[in-house]
Amino acid sequence: VATNVEEHARDCAESCEYFYCAPAGGGGNGTGTGGGGGSASVGITSYSMGAVPPEDFAGDFNFPLDLIKVTTEPLFSAAESAGVVAGAEAEGISQNEYQSGKYKLGGDWLKNLPDTLRWFNRRLEDSFFPLMRQLFPEVVKDESVLRAHSVSLLKYNSSHPRTDVHVDNGILAMTLAMTPADEYVGGGTFFEHMGKDVLEMDVGHGTFRPGSVRHGGHRVSGGTRYILGAFLLIEDKVEHVRRLKNRGALLRQEGDFEGAVTHFRWALEINPRCTTCLKDWAEVLHTQKRYAEATVKIRQTLHLLEGKDSDALFILGLLLSEQGDDEGSIAAYRRSVSMNAEDAVLCYNLGVKLGTRGDGVGEREMYSMATSIDPTTGLAWLNWGTSLAEAGDLDAAEAKFLAATHHGDAATKPKAAINLSLVYKARARKLAGGRDLEGAAVSVTEAGRQLESARAWVESAGALSGGDDPEGDAYYADLFGKLRLETYQFAGGIHS
């Protein structure tokens, strides 16, 4: 707890080095609209944040939890926003990108964009902080306690289309729309507990909410969309739950599972309904192969959230699979896909499960979804090709295996090449049976070429030979040797 207090004080002090901090005892002369009638006149539509209150200061918020606040009129004009974006582009924002969860985003921190930072600070003083005080009186006594941190201008387009579903690292957060809605296709904010509906905002509008509500940036498929996102601290309120949970997550990454669980337990003593604490604890137990205990934790999470958490459902699917409950695992994955169908790993895992059960059509549908979401999901291409080959469609299988050789990792590409050699060898046999020896020679030569492209990997994996896992390195290492011999014998027969 003492460490939390110290970290909070440092973060708040650093915030004031970059971002506007109102004088003690109140705020500035904020109007809430930048000189247009006062923040009290700003129209707001409120939405529920779901079944669980914010992770910190949960007792300060009363049900119904209508804590997602969306403006019904702009806080600033389209012309003003265009000037801010133009200034950021002049400062080089278009050349920058960084990783956010599973996705890459364009954009940059406002600390690196001086002109944008100056605009944001002016707006904190005259608009955003006064509005936050009015929207969240449960925890904000006046503007002087608000601290902006982790503020960024994000750029979405077809190559940087979305974020994953996540929670934010602050008690409060804001999202500001910086691009007119007619300049892009898609976009908006997806709140998982609200189903498939997406909250859209035109330029100048804002969403203000607790940071712990699960949400994500919805896919942009055309044009360019800029949004400004900011997390907020409250100077006189230390977020003990969030800080304990974050420190536990870091200890988990470092392999200190006992220390991680201790921190999660402390956080849950403060707030027994901290669902991310329960999920992180379940993941520790999963790593330790304590699957039954992990399942208890993840079911607790889903009970609190009324089943509305695609990540928790995904973890439940993994845990049930490890315990041999394939039907339960498939059911959990299906529920997760129904909530968040843009998770490539989830779709791939469900495809594997459906294939194991013998549902080839469902299996291939999931691989199609996975590769559509993320074309670099090499294993999905590989398994899709295998499923098609088993169904007798070698031409379609060839295309998927070729995609796997382009998009797979260092282990997937050679496996795809070995599968391609099987396709080409089968084609060569068919052509030879039809007396098309020239075509057969071309196909068997290509089979040999694919095998040679996999040779270096096979030689490095040769010590693993003897396995029978149809997706494992050992299986492919053994298959390579047999297939290489058969291919060259067949080639010799054709040429003779």
Coordinates of C-alpha atoms in Angstrom, one line a residue:
V1 CA 0.0 0.0 0.0
A2 CA 2.8 2.4 0.8
T3 CA 4.4 1.6 -2.6
N4 CA 1.1 2.4 -4.2
V5 CA 1.0 5.8 -2.5
E6 CA 4.5 6.6 -3.6
E7 CA 3.9 5.5 -7.2
H8 CA 0.7 7.5 -7.3
A9 CA 2.4 10.7 -6.0
R10 CA 5.2 10.3 -8.6
D11 CA 2.7 9.8 -11.5
C12 CA 0.6 12.8 -10.4
A13 CA 3.8 15.0 -10.2
E14 CA 4.9 13.9 -13.6
S15 CA 1.5 14.6 -15.0
C16 CA 1.8 18.2 -14.0
E17 CA 5.1 18.5 -15.8
Y18 CA 3.4 18.0 -19.1
F19 CA -0.4 18.5 -18.7
Y20 CA -2.5 21.2 -17.3
C21 CA -3.2 20.9 -13.6
A22 CA -5.8 23.3 -12.1
P23 CA -4.9 25.4 -9.0
A24 CA -5.7 23.9 -5.6
G25 CA -9.2 24.5 -4.4
G26 CA -11.1 24.5 -7.7
G27 CA -10.5 24.8 -11.3
G28 CA -9.8 27.4 -13.9
N29 CA -12.5 29.5 -15.6
G30 CA -13.7 26.6 -17.5
T31 CA -16.7 26.9 -19.7
G32 CA -16.9 23.2 -20.8
T33 CA -17.4 24.2 -24.4
G34 CA -14.3 26.4 -25.0
G35 CA -16.3 29.6 -24.8
G36 CA -19.7 28.4 -25.9
G37 CA -22.2 28.5 -23.1
G38 CA -20.8 26.5 -20.2
S39 CA -20.3 22.8 -19.6
A40 CA -23.7 22.4 -18.0
S41 CA -25.2 23.0 -21.4
V42 CA -23.4 20.1 -23.0
G43 CA -25.8 17.4 -23.9
I44 CA -24.9 13.9 -22.5
T45 CA -26.3 10.4 -23.2
S46 CA -25.4 7.9 -20.5
Y47 CA -24.9 4.2 -20.9
S48 CA -24.4 1.4 -18.4
M49 CA -20.9 0.1 -17.9
G50 CA -22.3 -3.4 -17.1
A51 CA -22.8 -5.5 -14.0
V52 CA -19.6 -4.6 -12.2
P53 CA -18.6 -1.1 -10.9
P54 CA -15.2 0.4 -11.4
E55 CA -12.4 -1.6 -9.9
D56 CA -11.3 1.2 -7.6
F57 CA -13.6 3.2 -5.3
A58 CA -16.4 0.7 -6.3
G59 CA -18.4 1.7 -3.2
D60 CA -18.6 5.3 -4.4
F61 CA -20.7 4.4 -7.4
N62 CA -24.3 3.5 -7.2
F63 CA -26.4 1.3 -9.4
P64 CA -27.5 1.6 -12.2
L65 CA -24.0 2.1 -13.4
D66 CA -24.8 4.6 -16.1
L67 CA -21.1 5.8 -16.2
I68 CA -20.3 5.8 -20.0
K69 CA -21.0 9.4 -20.9
V70 CA -21.2 10.4 -24.6
T71 CA -21.7 14.0 -25.8
T72 CA -24.7 14.8 -28.0
E73 CA -23.2 18.0 -29.3
P74 CA -19.5 18.7 -30.2
L75 CA -17.1 20.1 -27.7
F76 CA -15.0 21.7 -30.4
S77 CA -15.5 22.4 -34.1
A78 CA -14.5 20.3 -37.1
A79 CA -12.3 23.2 -38.3
E80 CA -10.5 23.3 -34.9
S81 CA -10.0 19.6 -35.0
A82 CA -8.6 19.7 -38.6
G83 CA -6.0 22.2 -37.5
V84 CA -4.9 20.0 -34.6
V85 CA -4.6 16.9 -36.9
A86 CA -2.7 18.9 -39.5
G87 CA -0.3 20.1 -36.8
A88 CA 0.2 16.6 -35.6
E89 CA 0.9 15.4 -39.1
A90 CA 3.4 18.2 -39.6
E91 CA 5.1 16.9 -36.4
G92 CA 5.5 13.5 -38.0
I93 CA 2.7 11.4 -36.5
S94 CA 2.0 9.6 -39.7
Q95 CA 5.5 8.0 -39.6
N96 CA 5.0 6.5 -36.1
E97 CA 3.4 3.3 -35.0
Y98 CA 3.5 1.1 -31.9
Q99 CA 2.1 -2.1 -30.6
S100 CA -1.1 -2.2 -28.6
G101 CA -2.1 -5.6 -27.5
K102 CA -2.5 -7.8 -30.6
Y103 CA -2.5 -4.9 -33.1
K104 CA -0.3 -2.2 -34.3
L105 CA -1.6 1.4 -34.1
G106 CA -0.5 4.5 -35.9
G107 CA -0.1 7.6 -33.7
D108 CA 2.1 9.0 -30.9
W109 CA 2.1 10.2 -27.4
L110 CA 1.2 13.9 -26.9
K111 CA 4.5 14.4 -25.1
N112 CA 6.1 14.0 -28.5
L113 CA 3.7 16.4 -30.3
P114 CA 4.2 19.9 -28.8
D115 CA 1.6 21.7 -30.8
T116 CA -1.1 19.1 -30.1
L117 CA -0.1 19.1 -26.4
R118 CA -0.6 22.8 -26.2
W119 CA -4.1 22.5 -27.7
F120 CA -5.0 19.7 -25.4
N121 CA -3.8 21.6 -22.3
R122 CA -5.9 24.6 -23.2
R123 CA -8.9 22.3 -23.7
L124 CA -8.3 20.5 -20.3
E125 CA -8.6 23.9 -18.6
D126 CA -11.6 25.3 -20.4
S127 CA -13.6 22.2 -21.3
F128 CA -12.5 18.7 -20.4
F129 CA -11.7 19.0 -16.7
P130 CA -14.8 21.1 -15.9
L131 CA -16.9 18.5 -17.7
M132 CA -15.3 15.6 -15.9
R133 CA -16.0 17.2 -12.6
Q134 CA -19.6 17.4 -13.5
L135 CA -19.9 13.9 -14.9
F136 CA -18.2 12.1 -12.1
P137 CA -19.0 13.9 -8.8
E138 CA -18.8 10.6 -7.0
V139 CA -14.9 10.7 -7.1
V140 CA -14.0 14.2 -8.5
K141 CA -14.4 17.0 -5.9
D142 CA -13.1 19.7 -8.2
E143 CA -10.8 20.1 -11.2
S144 CA -7.7 20.6 -9.1
V145 CA -7.5 16.8 -8.4
L146 CA -7.6 15.7 -12.0
R147 CA -4.3 14.5 -13.6
A148 CA -4.0 13.5 -17.2
H149 CA -1.5 10.8 -18.2
S150 CA -0.8 8.4 -21.0
V151 CA -2.4 10.7 -23.6
S152 CA -2.0 9.8 -27.2
L153 CA -3.3 10.8 -30.7
L154 CA -4.2 7.5 -32.5
K155 CA -4.5 7.0 -36.2
Y156 CA -6.7 4.2 -37.6
N157 CA -6.8 3.1 -41.2
S158 CA -7.0 -0.2 -43.2
S159 CA -3.4 -1.1 -42.2
H160 CA -3.9 -0.1 -38.5
P161 CA -7.6 -0.9 -38.2
R162 CA -8.5 -1.5 -34.6
T163 CA -7.4 -2.3 -31.0
D164 CA -8.1 -5.4 -29.1
V165 CA -10.7 -5.4 -26.3
H166 CA -9.0 -4.1 -23.2
V167 CA -9.3 -1.9 -20.0
D168 CA -7.5 1.4 -19.5
N169 CA -4.8 2.1 -17.0
G170 CA -6.6 4.9 -15.1
I171 CA -9.7 5.4 -12.9
L172 CA -11.2 7.6 -15.6
A173 CA -10.6 7.9 -19.4
M174 CA -11.7 10.0 -22.3
T175 CA -11.9 9.5 -26.0
L176 CA -12.2 12.5 -28.4
A177 CA -13.2 12.1 -32.1
M178 CA -10.8 14.2 -34.2
T179 CA -12.0 13.2 -37.7
P180 CA -15.4 13.8 -39.5
A181 CA -17.3 10.5 -39.7
D182 CA -17.7 10.8 -43.5
E183 CA -13.9 10.6 -43.9
Y184 CA -13.6 6.9 -42.9
V185 CA -15.5 3.6 -43.0
G186 CA -16.2 1.7 -39.8
G187 CA -14.7 3.0 -36.6
G188 CA -16.4 3.8 -33.3
T189 CA -15.9 2.2 -29.8
F190 CA -17.0 -1.3 -29.1
F191 CA -18.1 -2.0 -25.5
E192 CA -18.2 -5.7 -25.0
H193 CA -21.1 -5.8 -22.5
M194 CA -23.3 -3.9 -24.9
G195 CA -23.2 -6.6 -27.6
K196 CA -22.5 -5.9 -31.2
D197 CA -23.6 -2.3 -31.1
V198 CA -20.8 0.3 -31.6
L199 CA -20.8 3.8 -30.2
E200 CA -20.0 6.1 -33.0
M201 CA -18.9 9.7 -32.6
D202 CA -18.6 12.5 -35.1
V203 CA -15.7 15.0 -35.0
G204 CA -15.6 17.1 -31.8
H205 CA -17.6 14.7 -29.7
G206 CA -16.2 12.8 -26.7
T207 CA -16.8 9.7 -24.6
F208 CA -16.0 9.9 -20.8
R209 CA -16.0 6.8 -18.7
P210 CA -14.3 4.7 -16.0
G211 CA -11.1 3.1 -17.3
S212 CA -12.0 -0.4 -16.2
V213 CA -14.9 -1.0 -18.6
R214 CA -13.9 -3.5 -21.4
H215 CA -13.9 -1.8 -24.8
G216 CA -12.0 -1.6 -28.1
G217 CA -11.5 0.6 -31.1
H218 CA -13.8 -0.9 -33.8
R219 CA -12.3 -1.8 -37.2
V220 CA -11.7 1.0 -39.8
S221 CA -11.8 -0.5 -43.3
G222 CA -11.4 2.7 -45.3
G223 CA -10.2 6.3 -45.0
T224 CA -8.4 7.6 -41.9
R225 CA -9.8 8.2 -38.4
Y226 CA -7.9 10.1 -35.7
I227 CA -9.0 9.9 -32.0
L228 CA -7.4 11.4 -28.9
G229 CA -7.3 9.1 -25.9
A230 CA -6.4 10.0 -22.3
F231 CA -6.3 8.2 -19.0
L232 CA -6.9 10.2 -15.8
L233 CA -5.7 9.9 -12.2
I234 CA -7.3 11.6 -9.2
E235 CA -4.7 13.2 -7.1
D236 CA -6.4 12.6 -3.7
K237 CA -7.5 9.0 -4.5
V238 CA -4.9 6.2 -4.8
E239 CA -6.0 3.3 -7.0
H240 CA -4.8 0.5 -4.8
V241 CA -6.7 -2.2 -6.7
R242 CA -5.3 -1.3 -10.1
R243 CA -1.8 -0.8 -8.9
L244 CA -1.7 -4.1 -6.9
K245 CA -3.2 -5.9 -10.0
N246 CA -0.6 -4.3 -12.4
R247 CA 2.2 -5.2 -10.1
G248 CA 0.9 -8.8 -9.8
A249 CA 0.7 -9.0 -13.6
L250 CA 4.3 -7.8 -13.9
L251 CA 5.4 -10.5 -11.4
R252 CA 3.6 -13.1 -13.4
Q253 CA 5.4 -12.1 -16.5
E254 CA 8.7 -12.4 -14.6
G255 CA 7.8 -15.9 -13.4
D256 CA 7.2 -15.0 -9.8
F257 CA 3.8 -16.7 -9.5
E258 CA 3.7 -16.7 -5.7
G259 CA 4.3 -13.0 -5.6
A260 CA 1.7 -12.4 -8.4
V261 CA -1.0 -14.3 -6.6
T262 CA -0.2 -12.5 -3.3
H263 CA -0.8 -9.2 -5.1
F264 CA -4.0 -10.4 -6.7
R265 CA -5.3 -11.7 -3.3
W266 CA -4.5 -8.3 -1.7
A267 CA -6.4 -6.5 -4.5
L268 CA -9.4 -8.8 -4.1
E269 CA -9.4 -8.1 -0.3
I270 CA -10.1 -4.5 -1.2
N271 CA -12.5 -5.2 -4.0
P272 CA -13.8 -8.9 -4.2
R273 CA -15.4 -8.0 -7.5
C274 CA -12.2 -7.2 -9.3
T275 CA -12.7 -9.4 -12.4
T276 CA -9.3 -8.7 -14.0
C277 CA -7.7 -9.8 -10.7
L278 CA -9.6 -13.1 -10.9
K279 CA -8.7 -13.5 -14.6
D280 CA -5.0 -12.9 -14.0
W281 CA -5.0 -15.3 -11.1
A282 CA -6.7 -17.9 -13.3
E283 CA -3.9 -17.4 -15.9
V284 CA -1.2 -18.1 -13.2
L285 CA -3.0 -21.3 -12.3
H286 CA -3.3 -22.2 -15.9
T287 CA 0.5 -21.8 -16.4
Q288 CA 1.0 -23.9 -13.3
K289 CA -1.3 -26.6 -14.9
R290 CA -3.7 -26.3 -12.0
Y291 CA -6.6 -26.4 -14.4
A292 CA -9.4 -27.2 -12.0
E293 CA -8.5 -24.3 -9.7
A294 CA -8.1 -22.0 -12.6
T295 CA -11.5 -23.0 -13.9
V296 CA -13.1 -22.0 -10.6
K297 CA -11.5 -18.5 -10.8
I298 CA -12.6 -17.9 -14.4
R299 CA -16.1 -19.1 -13.7
Q300 CA -16.2 -16.6 -10.8
T301 CA -15.2 -13.9 -13.3
L302 CA -17.9 -14.9 -15.8
H303 CA -20.6 -15.0 -13.0
L304 CA -19.8 -11.4 -11.9
L305 CA -19.8 -10.2 -15.5
E306 CA -23.0 -12.1 -16.4
G307 CA -21.0 -14.1 -19.0
K308 CA -20.0 -10.9 -21.0
D309 CA -16.2 -11.2 -21.3
S310 CA -14.8 -12.8 -24.5
D311 CA -11.3 -13.2 -23.0
A312 CA -12.6 -15.0 -19.9
L313 CA -14.6 -17.3 -22.2
F314 CA -11.5 -17.9 -24.3
I315 CA -9.5 -18.9 -21.2
L316 CA -12.4 -21.1 -20.1
G317 CA -12.2 -22.9 -23.5
L318 CA -8.5 -23.5 -23.0
L319 CA -9.0 -24.8 -19.5
L320 CA -11.8 -27.2 -20.4
S321 CA -9.7 -28.4 -23.4
E322 CA -6.8 -29.2 -21.1
Q323 CA -9.2 -31.2 -18.9
G324 CA -10.5 -33.2 -21.8
D325 CA -13.9 -31.5 -22.0
D326 CA -14.0 -30.9 -25.7
E327 CA -17.8 -30.2 -25.8
G328 CA -17.5 -27.7 -23.0
S329 CA -14.4 -26.1 -24.6
I330 CA -16.2 -25.7 -28.0
A331 CA -19.3 -24.2 -26.2
A332 CA -17.0 -21.6 -24.5
Y333 CA -15.2 -20.8 -27.7
R334 CA -18.5 -20.4 -29.6
R335 CA -19.8 -18.0 -26.9
S336 CA -16.5 -16.0 -27.1
V337 CA -16.7 -15.8 -30.9
S338 CA -20.3 -14.6 -30.7
M339 CA -19.1 -11.6 -28.6
N340 CA -15.8 -10.9 -30.3
A341 CA -15.5 -12.5 -33.7
E342 CA -12.3 -10.5 -34.6
D343 CA -9.9 -12.6 -32.4
A344 CA -7.8 -14.6 -34.8
V345 CA -6.3 -16.9 -32.1
L346 CA -9.8 -17.6 -30.8
C347 CA -11.1 -18.5 -34.2
Y348 CA -8.1 -20.7 -34.8
N349 CA -8.5 -22.6 -31.5
L350 CA -12.2 -23.2 -32.2
G351 CA -11.3 -24.5 -35.7
V352 CA -8.9 -27.0 -34.1
K353 CA -11.6 -28.2 -31.7
L354 CA -14.2 -28.5 -34.4
G355 CA -11.7 -30.4 -36.6
T356 CA -11.0 -32.8 -33.8
R357 CA -14.7 -33.5 -33.4
G358 CA -15.0 -34.2 -37.2
D359 CA -16.8 -31.0 -38.1
G360 CA -14.7 -30.2 -41.2
V361 CA -17.1 -27.5 -42.5
G362 CA -17.1 -25.6 -39.2
E363 CA -13.4 -26.1 -38.8
R364 CA -12.7 -24.5 -42.2
E365 CA -15.1 -21.6 -41.5
M366 CA -13.1 -20.8 -38.4
Y367 CA -9.8 -20.9 -40.3
S368 CA -11.3 -18.6 -42.9
M369 CA -12.3 -16.1 -40.2
A370 CA -8.9 -16.3 -38.5
T371 CA -7.0 -15.6 -41.7
S372 CA -9.4 -12.8 -42.6
I373 CA -8.9 -11.1 -39.3
D374 CA -5.1 -11.6 -39.3
P375 CA -3.5 -13.0 -42.6
T376 CA -0.3 -13.7 -40.7
T377 CA -2.0 -16.6 -38.8
G378 CA 0.2 -19.2 -40.5
L379 CA -1.1 -22.2 -38.6
A380 CA -4.7 -21.4 -39.6
W381 CA -3.6 -21.4 -43.3
L382 CA -1.8 -24.7 -42.7
N383 CA -4.7 -26.4 -40.9
W384 CA -7.1 -25.1 -43.5
G385 CA -5.1 -26.6 -46.3
T386 CA -4.9 -29.9 -44.4
S387 CA -8.6 -30.0 -43.8
L388 CA -9.3 -29.3 -47.5
A389 CA -6.8 -32.0 -48.6
E390 CA -8.5 -34.5 -46.3
A391 CA -11.8 -33.6 -47.9
G392 CA -10.2 -34.3 -51.3
D393 CA -10.0 -30.8 -52.6
L394 CA -6.3 -30.7 -53.4
D395 CA -6.5 -27.6 -55.6
A396 CA -8.0 -25.5 -52.8
A397 CA -5.6 -27.0 -50.4
E398 CA -2.6 -26.0 -52.5
A399 CA -3.7 -22.3 -52.3
K400 CA -3.9 -22.5 -48.5
F401 CA -0.5 -24.2 -48.1
L402 CA 1.0 -21.6 -50.4
A403 CA -0.4 -18.9 -48.1
A404 CA 1.1 -20.6 -45.1
T405 CA 4.5 -20.6 -46.8
H406 CA 4.2 -16.8 -47.1
H407 CA 2.6 -16.0 -43.8
G408 CA 3.8 -18.7 -41.4
D409 CA 6.6 -18.5 -38.8
A410 CA 9.9 -20.3 -39.1
A411 CA 8.3 -23.7 -38.1
T412 CA 5.1 -23.3 -40.0
K413 CA 6.6 -22.5 -43.4
P414 CA 8.5 -25.7 -43.8
K415 CA 5.5 -27.8 -42.7
A416 CA 3.4 -26.0 -45.4
A417 CA 6.1 -26.9 -47.9
I418 CA 6.0 -30.5 -46.9
N419 CA 2.3 -30.5 -47.3
L420 CA 2.6 -28.9 -50.7
S421 CA 5.0 -31.6 -51.8
L422 CA 2.3 -34.2 -50.9
V423 CA -0.2 -32.3 -53.1
Y424 CA 2.2 -32.1 -56.0
K425 CA 3.2 -35.7 -55.7
A426 CA -0.5 -36.8 -55.7
R427 CA -1.1 -34.6 -58.7
A428 CA 2.0 -36.1 -60.5
R429 CA 0.6 -39.6 -59.9
K430 CA -2.8 -38.7 -61.3
L431 CA -1.2 -37.1 -64.4
A432 CA 1.1 -40.1 -64.9
G433 CA -1.9 -42.4 -64.7
G434 CA -3.5 -40.4 -67.4
R435 CA -0.3 -40.7 -69.5
D436 CA 0.6 -37.0 -69.2
L437 CA 4.2 -37.7 -68.3
E438 CA 5.3 -34.2 -69.1
G439 CA 2.8 -32.7 -66.6
A440 CA 3.7 -35.4 -64.1
A441 CA 7.4 -34.5 -64.4
V442 CA 6.6 -30.8 -63.7
S443 CA 4.5 -31.7 -60.7
V444 CA 7.0 -34.1 -59.1
T445 CA 9.8 -31.6 -59.7
E446 CA 7.9 -29.0 -57.8
A447 CA 7.3 -31.6 -55.0
G448 CA 11.0 -32.1 -54.8
R449 CA 11.7 -28.3 -54.7
Q450 CA 9.2 -27.8 -51.9
L451 CA 10.9 -30.6 -49.9
E452 CA 14.3 -29.0 -50.4
S453 CA 13.1 -25.7 -49.1
A454 CA 12.1 -27.4 -45.9
R455 CA 15.4 -29.4 -45.6
A456 CA 17.3 -27.0 -43.3
W457 CA 14.4 -26.9 -40.8
V458 CA 14.0 -30.7 -40.9
E459 CA 17.7 -31.2 -40.2
S460 CA 17.5 -29.0 -37.2
A461 CA 14.4 -30.8 -36.0
G462 CA 15.7 -34.3 -36.9
A463 CA 16.6 -35.1 -33.2
L464 CA 12.8 -35.0 -32.6
S465 CA 12.0 -37.8 -35.0
G466 CA 9.7 -40.6 -33.7
G467 CA 6.7 -38.5 -32.8
D468 CA 3.2 -39.1 -34.0
D469 CA 1.6 -35.7 -33.3
P470 CA 0.1 -34.7 -36.7
E471 CA 1.0 -31.1 -36.1
G472 CA 4.3 -31.6 -34.3
D473 CA 7.8 -31.1 -35.4
A474 CA 8.7 -34.8 -34.9
Y475 CA 5.9 -35.9 -37.2
Y476 CA 7.0 -33.7 -40.0
A477 CA 10.7 -34.6 -39.5
D478 CA 9.8 -38.3 -40.0
L479 CA 7.4 -37.6 -42.9
F480 CA 10.1 -35.6 -44.7
G481 CA 12.4 -38.5 -45.0
K482 CA 9.8 -40.9 -46.2
L483 CA 8.3 -38.4 -48.6
R484 CA 11.7 -37.4 -50.0
L485 CA 12.6 -41.0 -50.8
E486 CA 9.2 -41.7 -52.5
T487 CA 9.3 -38.4 -54.5
Y488 CA 12.8 -39.0 -56.0
Q489 CA 12.0 -42.7 -56.7
F490 CA 8.8 -41.6 -58.5
A491 CA 10.7 -38.8 -60.4
G492 CA 13.3 -41.3 -61.5
G493 CA 10.5 -43.6 -62.8
I494 CA 8.9 -40.8 -64.8
H495 CA 12.2 -39.6 -66.4
S496 CA 13.2 -43.1 -67.3

